[in-house]
PDB file of C-alpha atoms in Angstrom:
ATOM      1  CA  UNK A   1      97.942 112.379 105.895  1.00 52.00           C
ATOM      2  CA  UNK A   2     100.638 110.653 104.124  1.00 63.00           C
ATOM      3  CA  UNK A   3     104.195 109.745 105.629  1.00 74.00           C
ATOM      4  CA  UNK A   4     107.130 110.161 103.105  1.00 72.00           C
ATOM      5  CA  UNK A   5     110.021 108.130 103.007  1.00 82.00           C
ATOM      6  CA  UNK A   6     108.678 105.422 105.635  1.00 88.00           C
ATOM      7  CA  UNK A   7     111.544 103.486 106.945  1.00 89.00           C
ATOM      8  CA  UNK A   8     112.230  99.869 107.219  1.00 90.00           C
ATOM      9  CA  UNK A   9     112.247 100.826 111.423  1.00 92.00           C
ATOM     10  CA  UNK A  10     108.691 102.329 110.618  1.00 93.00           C
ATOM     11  CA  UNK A  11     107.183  98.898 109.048  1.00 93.00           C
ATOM     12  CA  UNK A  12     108.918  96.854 111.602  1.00 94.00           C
ATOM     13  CA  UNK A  13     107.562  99.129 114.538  1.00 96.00           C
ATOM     14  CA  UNK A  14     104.387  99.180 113.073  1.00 96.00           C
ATOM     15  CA  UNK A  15     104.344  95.877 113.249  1.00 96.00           C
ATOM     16  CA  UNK A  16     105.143  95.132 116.560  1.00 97.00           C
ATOM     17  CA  UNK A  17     102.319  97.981 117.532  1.00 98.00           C
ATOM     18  CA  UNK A  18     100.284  95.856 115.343  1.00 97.00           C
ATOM     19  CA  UNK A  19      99.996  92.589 116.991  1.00 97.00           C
ATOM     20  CA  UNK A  20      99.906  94.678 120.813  1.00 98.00           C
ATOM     21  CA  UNK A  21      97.095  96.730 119.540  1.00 98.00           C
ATOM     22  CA  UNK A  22      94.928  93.688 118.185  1.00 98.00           C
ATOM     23  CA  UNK A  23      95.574  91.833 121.375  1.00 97.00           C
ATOM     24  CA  UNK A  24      94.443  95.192 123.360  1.00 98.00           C
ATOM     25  CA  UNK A  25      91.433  95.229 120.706  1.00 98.00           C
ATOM     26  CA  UNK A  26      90.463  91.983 121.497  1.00 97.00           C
ATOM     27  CA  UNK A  27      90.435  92.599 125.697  1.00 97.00           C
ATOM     28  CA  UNK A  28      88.669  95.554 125.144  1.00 97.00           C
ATOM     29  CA  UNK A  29      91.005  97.972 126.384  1.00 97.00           C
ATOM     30  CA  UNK A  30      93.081 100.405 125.809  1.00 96.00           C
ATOM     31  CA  UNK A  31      97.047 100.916 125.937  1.00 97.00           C
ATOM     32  CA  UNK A  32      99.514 104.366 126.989  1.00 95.00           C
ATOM     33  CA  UNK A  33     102.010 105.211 124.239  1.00 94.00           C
ATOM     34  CA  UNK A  34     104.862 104.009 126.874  1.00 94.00           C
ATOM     35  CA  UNK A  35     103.367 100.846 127.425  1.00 96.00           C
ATOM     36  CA  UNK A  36     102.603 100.067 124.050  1.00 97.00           C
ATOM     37  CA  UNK A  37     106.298 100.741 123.345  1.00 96.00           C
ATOM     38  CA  UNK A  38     107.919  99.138 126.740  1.00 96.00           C
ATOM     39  CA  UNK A  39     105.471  95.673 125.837  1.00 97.00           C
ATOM     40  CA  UNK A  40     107.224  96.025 122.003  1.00 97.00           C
ATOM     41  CA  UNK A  41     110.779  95.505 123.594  1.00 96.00           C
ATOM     42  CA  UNK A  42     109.966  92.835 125.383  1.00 97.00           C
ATOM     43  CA  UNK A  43     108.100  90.933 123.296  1.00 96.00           C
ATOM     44  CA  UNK A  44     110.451  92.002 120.495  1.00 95.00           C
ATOM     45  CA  UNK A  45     113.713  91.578 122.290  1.00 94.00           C
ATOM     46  CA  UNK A  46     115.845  90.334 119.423  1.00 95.00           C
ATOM     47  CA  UNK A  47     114.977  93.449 117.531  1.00 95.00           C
ATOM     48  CA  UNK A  48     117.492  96.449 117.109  1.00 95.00           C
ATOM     49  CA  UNK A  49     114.825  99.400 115.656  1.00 93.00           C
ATOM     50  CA  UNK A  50     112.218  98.051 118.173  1.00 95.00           C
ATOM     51  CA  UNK A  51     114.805  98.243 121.264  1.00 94.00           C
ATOM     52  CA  UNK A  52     115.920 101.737 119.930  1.00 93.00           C
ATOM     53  CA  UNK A  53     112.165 103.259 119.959  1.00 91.00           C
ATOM     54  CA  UNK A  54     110.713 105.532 122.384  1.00 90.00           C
ATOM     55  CA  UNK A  55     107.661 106.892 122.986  1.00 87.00           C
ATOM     56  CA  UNK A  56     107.425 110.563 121.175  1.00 86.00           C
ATOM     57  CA  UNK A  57     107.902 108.516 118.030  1.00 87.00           C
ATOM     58  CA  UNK A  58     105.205 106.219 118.222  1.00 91.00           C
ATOM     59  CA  UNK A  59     102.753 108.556 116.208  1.00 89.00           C
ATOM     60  CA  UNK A  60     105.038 108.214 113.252  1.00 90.00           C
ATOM     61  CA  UNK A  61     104.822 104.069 113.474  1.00 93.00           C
ATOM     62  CA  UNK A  62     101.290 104.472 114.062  1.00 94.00           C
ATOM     63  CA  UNK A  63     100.166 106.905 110.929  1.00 93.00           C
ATOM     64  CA  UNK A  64     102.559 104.327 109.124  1.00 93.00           C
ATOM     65  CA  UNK A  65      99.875 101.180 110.351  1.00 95.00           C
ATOM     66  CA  UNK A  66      96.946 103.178 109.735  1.00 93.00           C
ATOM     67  CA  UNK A  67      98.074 103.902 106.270  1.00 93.00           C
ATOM     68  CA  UNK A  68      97.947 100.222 106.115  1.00 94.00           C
ATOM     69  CA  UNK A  69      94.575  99.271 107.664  1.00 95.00           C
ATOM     70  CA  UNK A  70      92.945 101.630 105.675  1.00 94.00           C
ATOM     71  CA  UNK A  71      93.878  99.494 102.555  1.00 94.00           C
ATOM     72  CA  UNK A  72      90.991  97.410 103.937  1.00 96.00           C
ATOM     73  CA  UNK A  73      88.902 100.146 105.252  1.00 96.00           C
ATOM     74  CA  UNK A  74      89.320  98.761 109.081  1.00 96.00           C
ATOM     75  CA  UNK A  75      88.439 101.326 111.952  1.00 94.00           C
ATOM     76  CA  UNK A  76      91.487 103.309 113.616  1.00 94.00           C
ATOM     77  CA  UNK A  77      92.819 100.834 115.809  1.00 96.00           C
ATOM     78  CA  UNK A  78      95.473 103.621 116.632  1.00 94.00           C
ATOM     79  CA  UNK A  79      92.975 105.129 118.814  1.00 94.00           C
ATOM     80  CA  UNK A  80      93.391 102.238 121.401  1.00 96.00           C
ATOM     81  CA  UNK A  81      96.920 104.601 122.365  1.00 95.00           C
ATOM     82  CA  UNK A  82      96.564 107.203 124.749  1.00 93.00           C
ATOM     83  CA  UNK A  83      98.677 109.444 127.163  1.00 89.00           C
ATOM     84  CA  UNK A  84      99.535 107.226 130.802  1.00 89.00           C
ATOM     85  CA  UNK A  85      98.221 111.115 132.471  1.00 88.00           C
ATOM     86  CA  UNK A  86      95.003 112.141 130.596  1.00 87.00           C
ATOM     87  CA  UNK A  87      93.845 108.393 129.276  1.00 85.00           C
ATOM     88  CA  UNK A  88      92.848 110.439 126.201  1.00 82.00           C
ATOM     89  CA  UNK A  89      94.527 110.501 122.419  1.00 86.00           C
ATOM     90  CA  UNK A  90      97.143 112.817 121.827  1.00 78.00           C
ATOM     91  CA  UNK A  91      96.239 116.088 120.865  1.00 72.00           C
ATOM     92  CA  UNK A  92      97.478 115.962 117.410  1.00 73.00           C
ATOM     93  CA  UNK A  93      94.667 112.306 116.766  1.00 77.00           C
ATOM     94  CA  UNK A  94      93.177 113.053 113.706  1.00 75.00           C
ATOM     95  CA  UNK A  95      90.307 112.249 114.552  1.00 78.00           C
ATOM     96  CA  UNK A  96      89.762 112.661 118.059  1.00 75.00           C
ATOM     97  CA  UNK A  97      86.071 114.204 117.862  1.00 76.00           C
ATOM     98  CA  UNK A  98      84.852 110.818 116.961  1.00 85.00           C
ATOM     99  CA  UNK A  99      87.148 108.811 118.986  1.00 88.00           C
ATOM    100  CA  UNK A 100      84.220 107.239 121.166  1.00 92.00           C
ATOM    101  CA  UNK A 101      82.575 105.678 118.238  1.00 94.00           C
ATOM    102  CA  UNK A 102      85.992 104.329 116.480  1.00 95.00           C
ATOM    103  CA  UNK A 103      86.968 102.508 120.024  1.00 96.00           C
ATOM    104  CA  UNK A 104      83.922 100.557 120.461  1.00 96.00           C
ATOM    105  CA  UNK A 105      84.307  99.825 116.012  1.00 96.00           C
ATOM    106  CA  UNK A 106      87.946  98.961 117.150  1.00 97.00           C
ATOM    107  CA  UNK A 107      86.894  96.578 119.940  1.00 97.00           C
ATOM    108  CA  UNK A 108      84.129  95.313 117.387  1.00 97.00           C
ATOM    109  CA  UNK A 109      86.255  94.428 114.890  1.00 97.00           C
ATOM    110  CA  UNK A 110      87.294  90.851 114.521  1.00 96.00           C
ATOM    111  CA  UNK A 111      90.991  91.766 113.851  1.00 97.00           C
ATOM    112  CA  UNK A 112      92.478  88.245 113.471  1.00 95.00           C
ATOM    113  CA  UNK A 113      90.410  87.897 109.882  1.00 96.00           C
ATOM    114  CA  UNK A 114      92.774  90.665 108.901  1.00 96.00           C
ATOM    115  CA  UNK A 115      95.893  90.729 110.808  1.00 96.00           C
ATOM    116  CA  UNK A 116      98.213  88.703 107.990  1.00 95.00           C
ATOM    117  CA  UNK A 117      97.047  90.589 105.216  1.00 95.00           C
ATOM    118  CA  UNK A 118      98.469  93.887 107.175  1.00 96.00           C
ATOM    119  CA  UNK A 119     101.357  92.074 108.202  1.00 93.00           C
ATOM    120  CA  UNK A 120     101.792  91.272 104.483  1.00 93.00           C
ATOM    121  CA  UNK A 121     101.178  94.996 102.891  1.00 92.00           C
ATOM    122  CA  UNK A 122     103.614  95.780 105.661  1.00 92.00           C
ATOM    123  CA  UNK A 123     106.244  93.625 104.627  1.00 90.00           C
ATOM    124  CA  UNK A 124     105.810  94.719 100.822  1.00 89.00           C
ATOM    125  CA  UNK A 125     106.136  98.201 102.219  1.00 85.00           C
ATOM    126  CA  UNK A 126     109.769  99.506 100.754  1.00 65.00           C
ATOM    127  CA  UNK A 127     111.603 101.522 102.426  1.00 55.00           C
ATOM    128  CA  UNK A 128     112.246 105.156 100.905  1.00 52.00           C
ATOM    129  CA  UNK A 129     108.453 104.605  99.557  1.00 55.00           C
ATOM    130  CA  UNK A 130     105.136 106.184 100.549  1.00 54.00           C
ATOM    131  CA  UNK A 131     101.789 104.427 100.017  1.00 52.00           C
TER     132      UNK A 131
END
């Protein structure tokens, strides 16, 4: 799937989900849509797009990072996000008949060799652009 016209709100988001997803890769665990966005405005207080997002839009962020980790052929690490209720991935995942197996290659990976080269294709990410 590719995203048209991604936003600069949709890099910066995605970043933010970034760095929480590659901490909650790192623990092992996994995260709820509305924590992963509630633990964003915190951390990311000073930030008007990350203070404005909520929840039902965090699959649009997310498809916008995984366009970006697949540049290096990394393992889904949006399947880390699940619904609070179910503690599954939402219904639309992609992949969600194999999302077992990408977990434990998400908690397997050794994300901090990568995270500033996604940060970076982030960045050069324009907006009005689709990769």
């Amino acid at each position: 799937m590719s995203i048209k016209n991604i936003t600069s709100s949709d890099t910066t988001l995605a970043k933010a989900y970034f760095t929480i997803l590659v901490e909650t890769a790192i623990k092992g665990t996994i995260i709820s849509y509305g924590d992963l966005v509630s633990i964003s405005k915190e951390r990311f207080s000073d930030d008007k797009d990350v203070l404005s997002d909520i929840a039902i839009k965090a699959g649009r962020r997310l498809e916008v990072l995984r366009m970006h980790t697949d540049l290096f052929d990394l393992a889904d690490i949006s399947c880390l996000v699940v619904n609070a209720s179910s503690h599954e991935v939402g219904g639309s995942y992609h992949l969600k008949a194999e999302v077992e197996t990408l977990v434990v290659a998400v908690h397997n990976t050794h994300w901090l060799h990568y995270f500033t080269s996604v940060n970076k294709a982030l960045d050069m990410t324009r907006a009005g652009n689709e990769l």
